XYZ file of C-alpha atoms in Angstrom:
536
model
C 109.265 132.458 100.957
C 111.810 129.666 100.823
C 112.430 127.498 97.778
C 110.504 124.313 96.954
C 112.542 121.305 95.891
C 111.197 118.192 94.167
C 112.756 114.878 95.197
C 112.307 111.671 93.222
C 112.671 108.377 95.104
C 111.536 105.928 92.412
C 114.794 103.969 92.461
C 114.656 103.602 96.237
C 111.007 103.421 97.379
C 109.930 101.945 94.056
C 112.348 99.091 94.718
C 109.984 97.593 97.281
C 107.881 96.502 94.316
C 110.585 94.546 92.458
C 113.242 93.938 95.121
C 115.160 96.860 93.598
C 115.930 94.860 90.456
C 115.342 97.498 87.790
C 118.184 96.339 85.558
C 121.249 98.499 84.931
C 119.927 100.009 81.704
C 116.698 101.053 83.421
C 118.585 102.489 86.392
C 120.679 104.680 84.136
C 117.766 105.616 81.884
C 115.525 106.661 84.795
C 118.376 108.646 86.340
C 119.163 110.482 83.099
C 115.486 111.228 82.362
C 115.007 112.702 85.833
C 118.099 114.838 85.446
C 116.799 116.020 82.066
C 113.435 116.794 83.674
C 115.177 119.150 86.079
C 114.228 117.248 89.230
C 116.076 118.856 92.135
C 117.016 115.738 94.112
C 117.262 112.102 92.974
C 117.427 109.302 95.510
C 119.257 106.515 93.711
C 118.778 103.673 96.174
C 119.380 102.098 99.547
C 122.800 101.721 101.140
C 122.517 98.404 102.989
C 125.612 96.397 103.845
C 123.529 93.222 104.257
C 123.042 93.072 100.489
C 125.766 92.052 98.012
C 126.602 94.285 95.096
C 124.376 93.719 92.073
C 124.776 96.055 89.125
C 121.110 95.514 88.253
C 119.766 96.574 91.650
C 119.397 99.893 93.432
C 120.162 98.485 96.880
C 123.919 98.486 97.372
C 126.289 97.559 100.211
C 128.351 100.776 100.364
C 128.694 104.231 98.860
C 131.501 103.151 96.512
C 129.136 100.786 94.704
C 127.053 103.656 93.343
C 130.051 104.729 91.278
C 129.916 101.390 89.421
C 126.410 102.205 88.152
C 126.201 105.988 87.929
C 129.862 106.926 87.625
C 130.576 109.186 84.668
C 126.955 110.311 84.265
C 126.328 114.046 84.187
C 123.849 114.967 86.894
C 124.130 118.704 86.182
C 122.660 120.678 89.094
C 120.678 117.746 90.500
C 121.541 116.637 94.009
C 122.113 112.847 94.243
C 121.343 111.057 97.493
C 121.092 107.567 98.924
C 119.114 106.250 101.877
C 120.070 104.243 104.957
C 117.579 102.478 107.187
C 119.326 103.109 110.509
C 121.110 99.972 111.692
C 121.624 98.422 108.256
C 124.896 100.075 107.244
C 128.064 100.427 109.286
C 129.966 103.705 109.065
C 133.024 101.986 107.575
C 130.972 101.394 104.428
C 130.469 105.137 103.966
C 133.349 106.893 102.211
C 133.913 110.657 102.604
C 131.486 112.690 100.517
C 134.306 114.222 98.469
C 135.128 110.712 97.183
C 131.528 109.723 96.485
C 129.024 110.505 93.711
C 126.445 110.994 96.483
C 125.861 114.518 97.702
C 123.646 113.510 100.593
C 122.312 110.611 102.644
C 118.809 110.242 104.011
C 118.441 108.252 107.241
C 115.137 106.668 108.210
C 114.487 105.498 111.752
C 111.651 104.639 114.115
C 110.980 107.057 116.936
C 112.318 104.832 119.732
C 115.730 104.875 118.003
C 115.828 108.621 117.402
C 118.743 109.440 119.749
C 121.046 106.757 118.339
C 119.986 107.597 114.776
C 120.708 111.310 115.218
C 124.166 110.437 116.582
C 124.707 108.317 113.450
C 123.570 111.239 111.294
C 126.157 113.404 113.024
C 128.906 111.023 111.883
C 127.595 111.175 108.297
C 127.650 114.954 108.451
C 131.279 114.856 109.591
C 132.003 112.867 106.413
C 130.755 115.854 104.418
C 127.269 114.667 103.384
C 124.094 116.669 103.361
C 122.103 114.703 105.916
C 118.337 114.214 105.739
C 116.566 113.173 108.938
C 113.537 111.022 108.024
C 110.875 110.588 110.724
C 109.405 107.159 109.983
C 105.698 106.848 110.803
C 105.259 110.479 111.761
C 101.743 109.692 112.992
C 103.210 107.631 115.844
C 104.885 110.717 117.380
C 103.254 112.527 120.254
C 103.890 116.263 120.444
C 106.319 115.671 123.311
C 108.269 113.085 121.299
C 108.264 115.356 118.248
C 109.666 118.256 120.261
C 112.353 115.993 121.674
C 113.308 115.072 118.095
C 113.289 118.732 117.083
C 115.732 119.514 119.889
C 118.074 116.784 118.632
C 117.731 117.981 115.039
C 118.410 121.617 115.898
C 121.631 120.540 117.570
C 122.609 118.469 114.528
C 121.450 121.032 111.919
C 120.841 118.546 109.079
C 120.055 119.616 105.544
C 116.406 118.585 106.017
C 113.912 116.956 108.373
C 111.102 115.078 106.664
C 107.704 113.846 107.816
C 107.364 110.257 106.578
C 103.760 109.061 106.376
C 104.837 105.413 106.264
C 101.349 103.922 106.323
C 99.493 106.655 104.449
C 97.491 107.731 107.505
C 97.717 111.524 107.335
C 94.611 113.578 106.791
C 94.756 117.324 106.144
C 94.336 118.361 109.780
C 97.032 116.183 111.344
C 99.412 116.818 108.439
C 99.139 120.554 109.088
C 99.553 120.014 112.827
C 102.888 118.197 112.404
C 103.932 120.696 109.737
C 103.176 123.661 112.005
C 105.046 122.256 115.010
C 108.102 121.425 112.902
C 108.042 124.727 111.019
C 107.735 126.812 114.176
C 110.418 125.023 116.189
C 113.035 123.795 113.694
C 115.895 126.138 112.895
C 115.039 128.065 109.733
C 118.178 126.802 107.998
C 116.764 123.257 108.031
C 114.524 122.341 105.087
C 111.199 120.707 105.936
C 110.124 117.710 103.848
C 107.184 115.376 103.331
C 107.166 111.780 102.098
C 103.656 110.503 101.383
C 101.946 107.161 100.815
C 98.646 106.642 99.073
C 96.601 104.338 101.329
C 93.817 106.932 101.555
C 94.398 108.411 98.071
C 95.733 111.481 99.899
C 99.347 111.512 98.698
C 99.030 114.175 95.992
C 96.370 116.151 97.875
C 98.525 116.259 101.010
C 101.533 117.500 99.032
C 99.344 120.271 97.608
C 98.115 121.079 101.111
C 101.594 121.398 102.564
C 102.777 123.570 99.695
C 99.794 125.893 100.070
C 101.308 127.195 103.321
C 104.030 129.712 102.410
C 106.937 129.637 104.862
C 110.386 131.179 105.035
C 112.278 127.893 105.009
C 112.921 125.580 102.044
C 110.387 122.803 101.490
C 111.105 119.370 100.076
C 108.436 117.101 98.587
C 108.996 113.443 97.665
C 107.384 111.662 94.741
C 107.948 108.721 92.394
C 107.267 108.001 88.746
C 103.640 106.822 88.443
C 103.527 106.653 92.246
C 105.711 103.512 92.248
C 106.456 102.501 95.816
C 105.884 100.532 98.967
C 102.353 99.469 99.894
C 99.803 101.750 98.217
C 102.531 103.695 96.464
C 103.574 107.339 96.642
C 102.651 110.677 95.172
C 103.117 110.491 91.371
C 105.924 112.837 90.405
C 104.332 113.672 87.051
C 101.312 115.125 88.899
C 103.395 116.964 91.452
C 105.737 118.411 88.812
C 102.711 119.653 86.857
C 101.320 121.322 89.994
C 104.652 122.980 90.764
C 104.898 124.250 87.184
C 101.361 125.638 87.258
C 101.308 127.151 90.726
C 104.919 127.914 91.648
C 106.477 128.890 88.305
C 108.732 125.861 88.168
C 109.950 124.522 84.850
C 110.142 120.739 85.203
C 110.138 118.958 81.843
C 107.261 116.559 82.369
C 107.730 114.928 78.972
C 111.046 113.506 80.200
C 109.318 111.971 83.239
C 106.643 110.487 80.975
C 109.316 108.990 78.736
C 110.793 107.253 81.788
C 107.316 106.087 82.772
C 106.652 104.630 79.352
C 110.076 103.124 78.684
C 111.233 102.026 82.146
C 108.371 101.781 84.623
C 105.251 100.539 82.827
C 106.787 97.134 82.106
C 107.255 96.661 85.859
C 103.729 97.890 86.634
C 102.158 95.402 84.220
C 103.810 92.521 86.085
C 103.669 93.843 89.670
C 101.101 96.638 89.964
C 101.035 98.959 92.966
C 98.700 101.666 94.195
C 95.510 102.180 96.132
C 93.805 98.907 97.094
C 91.243 97.741 99.619
C 94.036 95.942 101.485
C 96.049 99.096 102.177
C 92.892 101.099 102.791
C 91.886 98.671 105.560
C 95.352 99.015 107.137
C 95.152 102.799 107.068
C 91.529 102.824 108.241
C 92.594 100.907 111.343
C 95.816 102.854 111.821
C 97.804 99.632 111.821
C 100.721 97.829 110.208
C 99.670 96.175 106.904
C 100.983 92.803 108.089
C 98.099 92.615 110.571
C 95.698 92.871 107.639
C 97.686 90.242 105.716
C 97.481 87.815 108.629
C 93.703 88.101 108.915
C 92.999 88.145 105.183
C 95.195 85.085 104.677
C 92.900 83.195 107.039
C 90.322 83.335 104.233
C 87.645 82.780 106.890
C 86.724 86.338 107.888
C 84.461 88.904 106.339
C 85.808 92.445 105.963
C 83.500 93.499 108.802
C 85.063 90.899 111.094
C 88.589 91.867 110.050
C 87.844 95.478 110.983
C 86.394 94.386 114.330
C 89.570 92.484 115.198
C 91.893 95.253 114.001
C 89.962 97.780 116.104
C 91.269 95.946 119.190
C 94.846 96.945 118.311
C 94.293 100.475 119.582
C 94.450 99.077 123.115
C 98.083 98.049 122.536
C 99.709 101.442 121.914
C 102.744 101.445 119.643
C 102.127 97.832 118.615
C 99.495 99.125 116.205
C 102.288 100.146 113.853
C 104.939 97.656 115.026
C 103.857 94.231 113.794
C 103.545 91.562 116.482
C 102.408 88.171 115.163
C 101.766 86.716 118.603
C 99.441 89.636 119.345
C 97.338 89.259 116.199
C 97.138 85.484 116.714
C 95.868 86.129 120.238
C 93.301 88.680 119.038
C 92.063 86.320 116.315
C 91.580 83.424 118.711
C 90.048 85.668 121.338
C 87.594 87.000 118.765
C 86.508 83.472 117.876
C 85.914 82.634 121.536
C 83.929 85.762 122.322
C 81.256 84.969 119.756
C 80.237 81.808 121.572
C 76.514 81.102 122.077
C 74.224 78.631 123.802
C 73.462 76.115 121.055
C 71.736 73.392 123.094
C 68.368 73.834 121.363
C 69.825 73.627 117.834
C 72.006 70.665 118.759
C 68.934 68.780 120.001
C 67.018 69.545 116.806
C 69.893 68.271 114.673
C 70.176 65.128 116.778
C 66.533 64.416 116.018
C 66.886 65.069 112.277
C 70.064 62.987 111.846
C 69.048 60.102 114.114
C 69.206 56.721 112.389
C 70.185 58.199 108.996
C 73.193 57.532 106.788
C 75.283 60.696 106.420
C 77.461 61.876 103.514
C 79.766 64.851 104.026
C 80.981 66.655 100.892
C 84.085 68.807 100.664
C 84.965 71.147 97.765
C 87.881 69.109 96.418
C 88.249 68.348 92.721
C 87.277 64.702 93.190
C 83.689 65.978 93.549
C 83.755 66.580 89.789
C 85.988 63.669 88.842
C 84.031 61.053 90.816
C 80.575 62.635 90.543
C 78.958 59.453 89.153
C 80.233 57.390 92.096
C 78.960 59.964 94.579
C 75.495 60.111 92.977
C 75.334 56.305 92.938
C 76.210 56.252 96.635
C 73.361 58.704 97.293
C 70.935 56.571 95.276
C 71.962 53.381 97.082
C 72.210 54.696 100.657
C 69.742 57.630 100.700
C 71.961 59.607 103.104
C 71.579 63.100 104.537
C 74.055 65.092 102.410
C 75.993 67.946 104.053
C 78.365 70.148 102.041
C 81.079 72.290 103.617
C 81.241 75.991 102.702
C 80.203 75.332 99.094
C 77.151 74.394 97.019
C 77.200 71.740 94.308
C 75.072 72.416 91.246
C 74.982 68.722 90.330
C 74.826 66.776 93.587
C 71.606 66.996 95.625
C 72.405 68.455 99.057
C 70.276 68.709 102.191
C 72.435 70.878 104.443
C 75.342 73.264 104.067
C 77.802 73.730 106.919
C 79.009 77.358 107.015
C 82.047 78.065 109.171
C 83.665 80.691 106.977
C 82.232 84.226 106.861
C 84.051 85.031 103.634
C 82.640 81.974 101.872
C 79.149 82.903 103.130
C 79.434 86.227 101.315
C 80.532 84.411 98.141
C 77.571 82.017 98.395
C 74.868 84.567 99.216
C 73.159 84.499 95.798
C 73.263 80.714 95.478
C 71.900 80.309 99.006
C 68.966 82.561 98.172
C 68.097 80.419 95.157
C 68.206 77.205 97.214
C 66.584 78.591 100.365
C 63.555 76.300 100.064
C 65.530 73.057 99.752
C 68.828 73.665 101.584
C 69.132 74.041 105.344
C 72.034 76.032 106.801
C 74.090 74.908 109.787
C 76.320 77.850 110.726
C 79.007 78.420 113.330
C 78.553 81.465 115.554
C 81.334 83.473 113.859
C 79.231 83.822 110.684
C 76.679 86.628 110.778
C 73.550 86.359 108.621
C 72.636 89.286 106.391
C 70.147 91.805 107.764
C 66.695 90.357 108.323
C 67.880 86.791 107.823
C 68.691 83.968 110.199
C 70.255 80.545 109.809
C 68.346 77.315 110.406
C 70.888 76.232 113.017
C 73.734 78.103 114.688
C 76.409 76.252 116.658
C 78.911 77.587 119.173
C 82.261 77.867 117.393
C 84.359 77.932 120.561
C 83.494 74.275 121.266
C 84.701 73.294 117.771
C 88.082 75.056 117.653
C 91.386 73.227 118.043
C 93.504 75.530 120.212
C 96.661 73.508 119.646
C 96.529 73.579 115.848
C 98.212 76.052 113.526
C 94.824 76.546 111.851
C 92.429 76.490 114.787
C 89.280 76.525 112.664
C 89.777 73.898 109.959
C 86.254 73.493 108.538
C 86.508 69.726 107.942
C 87.724 69.087 111.477
C 84.981 71.292 112.906
C 82.284 69.468 110.915
C 83.494 66.092 112.191
C 83.175 67.485 115.723
C 79.643 68.661 114.891
C 78.693 65.175 113.728
C 79.970 63.700 116.992
C 78.155 66.439 118.944
C 74.786 65.545 117.352
C 75.241 61.830 117.849
C 76.202 60.646 114.338
C 78.165 57.393 114.572
C 79.301 56.938 110.969
C 79.890 59.234 107.980
C 80.884 58.779 104.357
C 83.278 61.395 103.020
C 83.657 62.758 99.491
C 85.649 65.658 98.141
C 87.983 66.003 101.117
C 91.056 65.699 98.932
C 93.663 67.342 101.147
C 96.254 69.913 100.094
C 98.691 69.371 97.229
C 100.656 72.612 97.541
C 100.084 73.199 93.817
C 98.356 76.296 92.471
C 94.679 75.848 91.550
C 94.793 72.083 92.113
C 92.798 71.555 95.296
C 89.342 73.123 94.860
C 86.547 72.928 92.299
C 86.181 76.713 92.594
C 89.419 78.678 92.155
C 88.066 81.426 94.418
C 88.351 79.020 97.337
C 92.039 78.278 96.800
C 94.617 78.871 99.519
C 98.261 79.508 98.713
C 100.268 76.891 100.556
C 103.829 75.758 99.985
C 104.454 72.044 99.538
C 105.798 71.925 103.085
C 102.744 73.704 104.531
C 100.391 71.443 102.570
C 102.153 68.347 103.892
C 101.875 69.659 107.445
C 98.156 70.336 107.089
C 97.523 66.895 105.638
C 99.432 65.364 108.516
C 97.401 67.388 111.038
C 94.042 66.303 109.583
C 95.213 62.688 109.379
C 96.083 62.788 113.076
C 92.683 64.311 113.931
C 90.906 61.579 111.949
C 92.851 58.953 113.854
C 92.129 60.606 117.218
C 88.385 60.779 116.490
C 88.247 57.184 115.295
C 86.780 55.890 118.553
C 83.923 58.402 118.388
C 82.867 58.190 114.745
C 83.530 55.849 111.812
C 84.776 57.638 108.677
C 84.727 56.076 105.217
C 86.251 57.974 102.290
C 84.433 57.295 99.010
C 86.809 59.560 97.039
C 90.603 59.655 97.034
C 92.198 61.740 99.797
C 95.659 62.788 100.935
C 94.360 62.520 104.483
C 94.305 58.720 104.214
C 97.687 57.042 104.418
């Protein structure tokens, strides 16, 4: 059986958490603790010539820069390596290995760049480095593509070839499939490695699984202190070192790793935690790039069920599942909204009858609802209007209808809606699905309410104004539609409803709504009874 080597990549993969700004003292302390722990390989950072030298960061523009941080430190028998994301570092920034403190360089690349990346690796090998070939997003490789890569690697004969589970998608069966193909067809002199991510909480278990298959070649397993790393994080090195000590007679000094965890890593974790979350689970569940999940979750309008339904469509677009395409996800989101259209003629007619000849007050969830509550209640007493709130329920202001256009808000309001079921009627758009056994009083076709030309196609206020026009209302009073300030926790009475907008984005949204109000002015009269950024 070949040897098993433990590789720590805290200072490289962990840097995604804090933009690689560990601070020089922490960089040195982590490095020295890992050396003292007997870790076989330490990856000390990225080599990226787009970044300027910063002695406090572990992303550096050239190989010489590593000397300025780690020069003079005794790394004993530990191999020291850096990483290059292919295309981010020109060869002239790589000095010969004999002049560098780096023993090796790991090169990550996407499969469509494998031929150019292997040629680049060949040049690094000529400079004397141990070269590690890192197969980004191993789950995107077909067997044919993997065998093509193996042919290139056998010609190169790098120090190691590693499976990189970039999005934490590997289950036991497909991990072992890739492992078997690589083990059977790679030259035996090439070590076989695995770099895990924890989207499915499989990182440590998968490392155990790979190591349970004795082979003749050397094996290399990656880990980080406390699992610190990109997205859901990595396999925790303290767990993996313990397993290797217990099962493979290794002698890693775990107390040294724990000292680094306590002294150097926990302070970062408290400020910017990483690890398994629903967000990264959803990305892995749908075998897709996490940015697709971000886009849909940032809408703040979709339930998790709806997010999964949209993400499921990505499988029809091949490699784009794992290569983020914003135009594609925008298209899928809009298409999803259109496909849930319904015939709402009956409900529209009923609403026309109920609203006919009545004063109408529309309430938004802005903070003026609380500030100007007395004025709003006086208006209700004087005018006796039908009161319609938008995606929220007021405990203090009597309300007749709630307009639900946001599936996520519906979930938040479920308990309150149950309590008010006898007094509050629900007008819902067709993208919101009632809980099992329930139905809404009125359901309106969302596709007729969307604004295809807007950045936010489903602004709830704009849609409600269109509803009022659709059911024949000629005039509305408006309260609590404050607009967007761009300041944190300043726009909504309930912090759970807050969006995170920059000042520039907030200004743009206010401008958009103002223009809509002006364009609808011939169809409906709007009178604001509370202060609003929508009114110039």
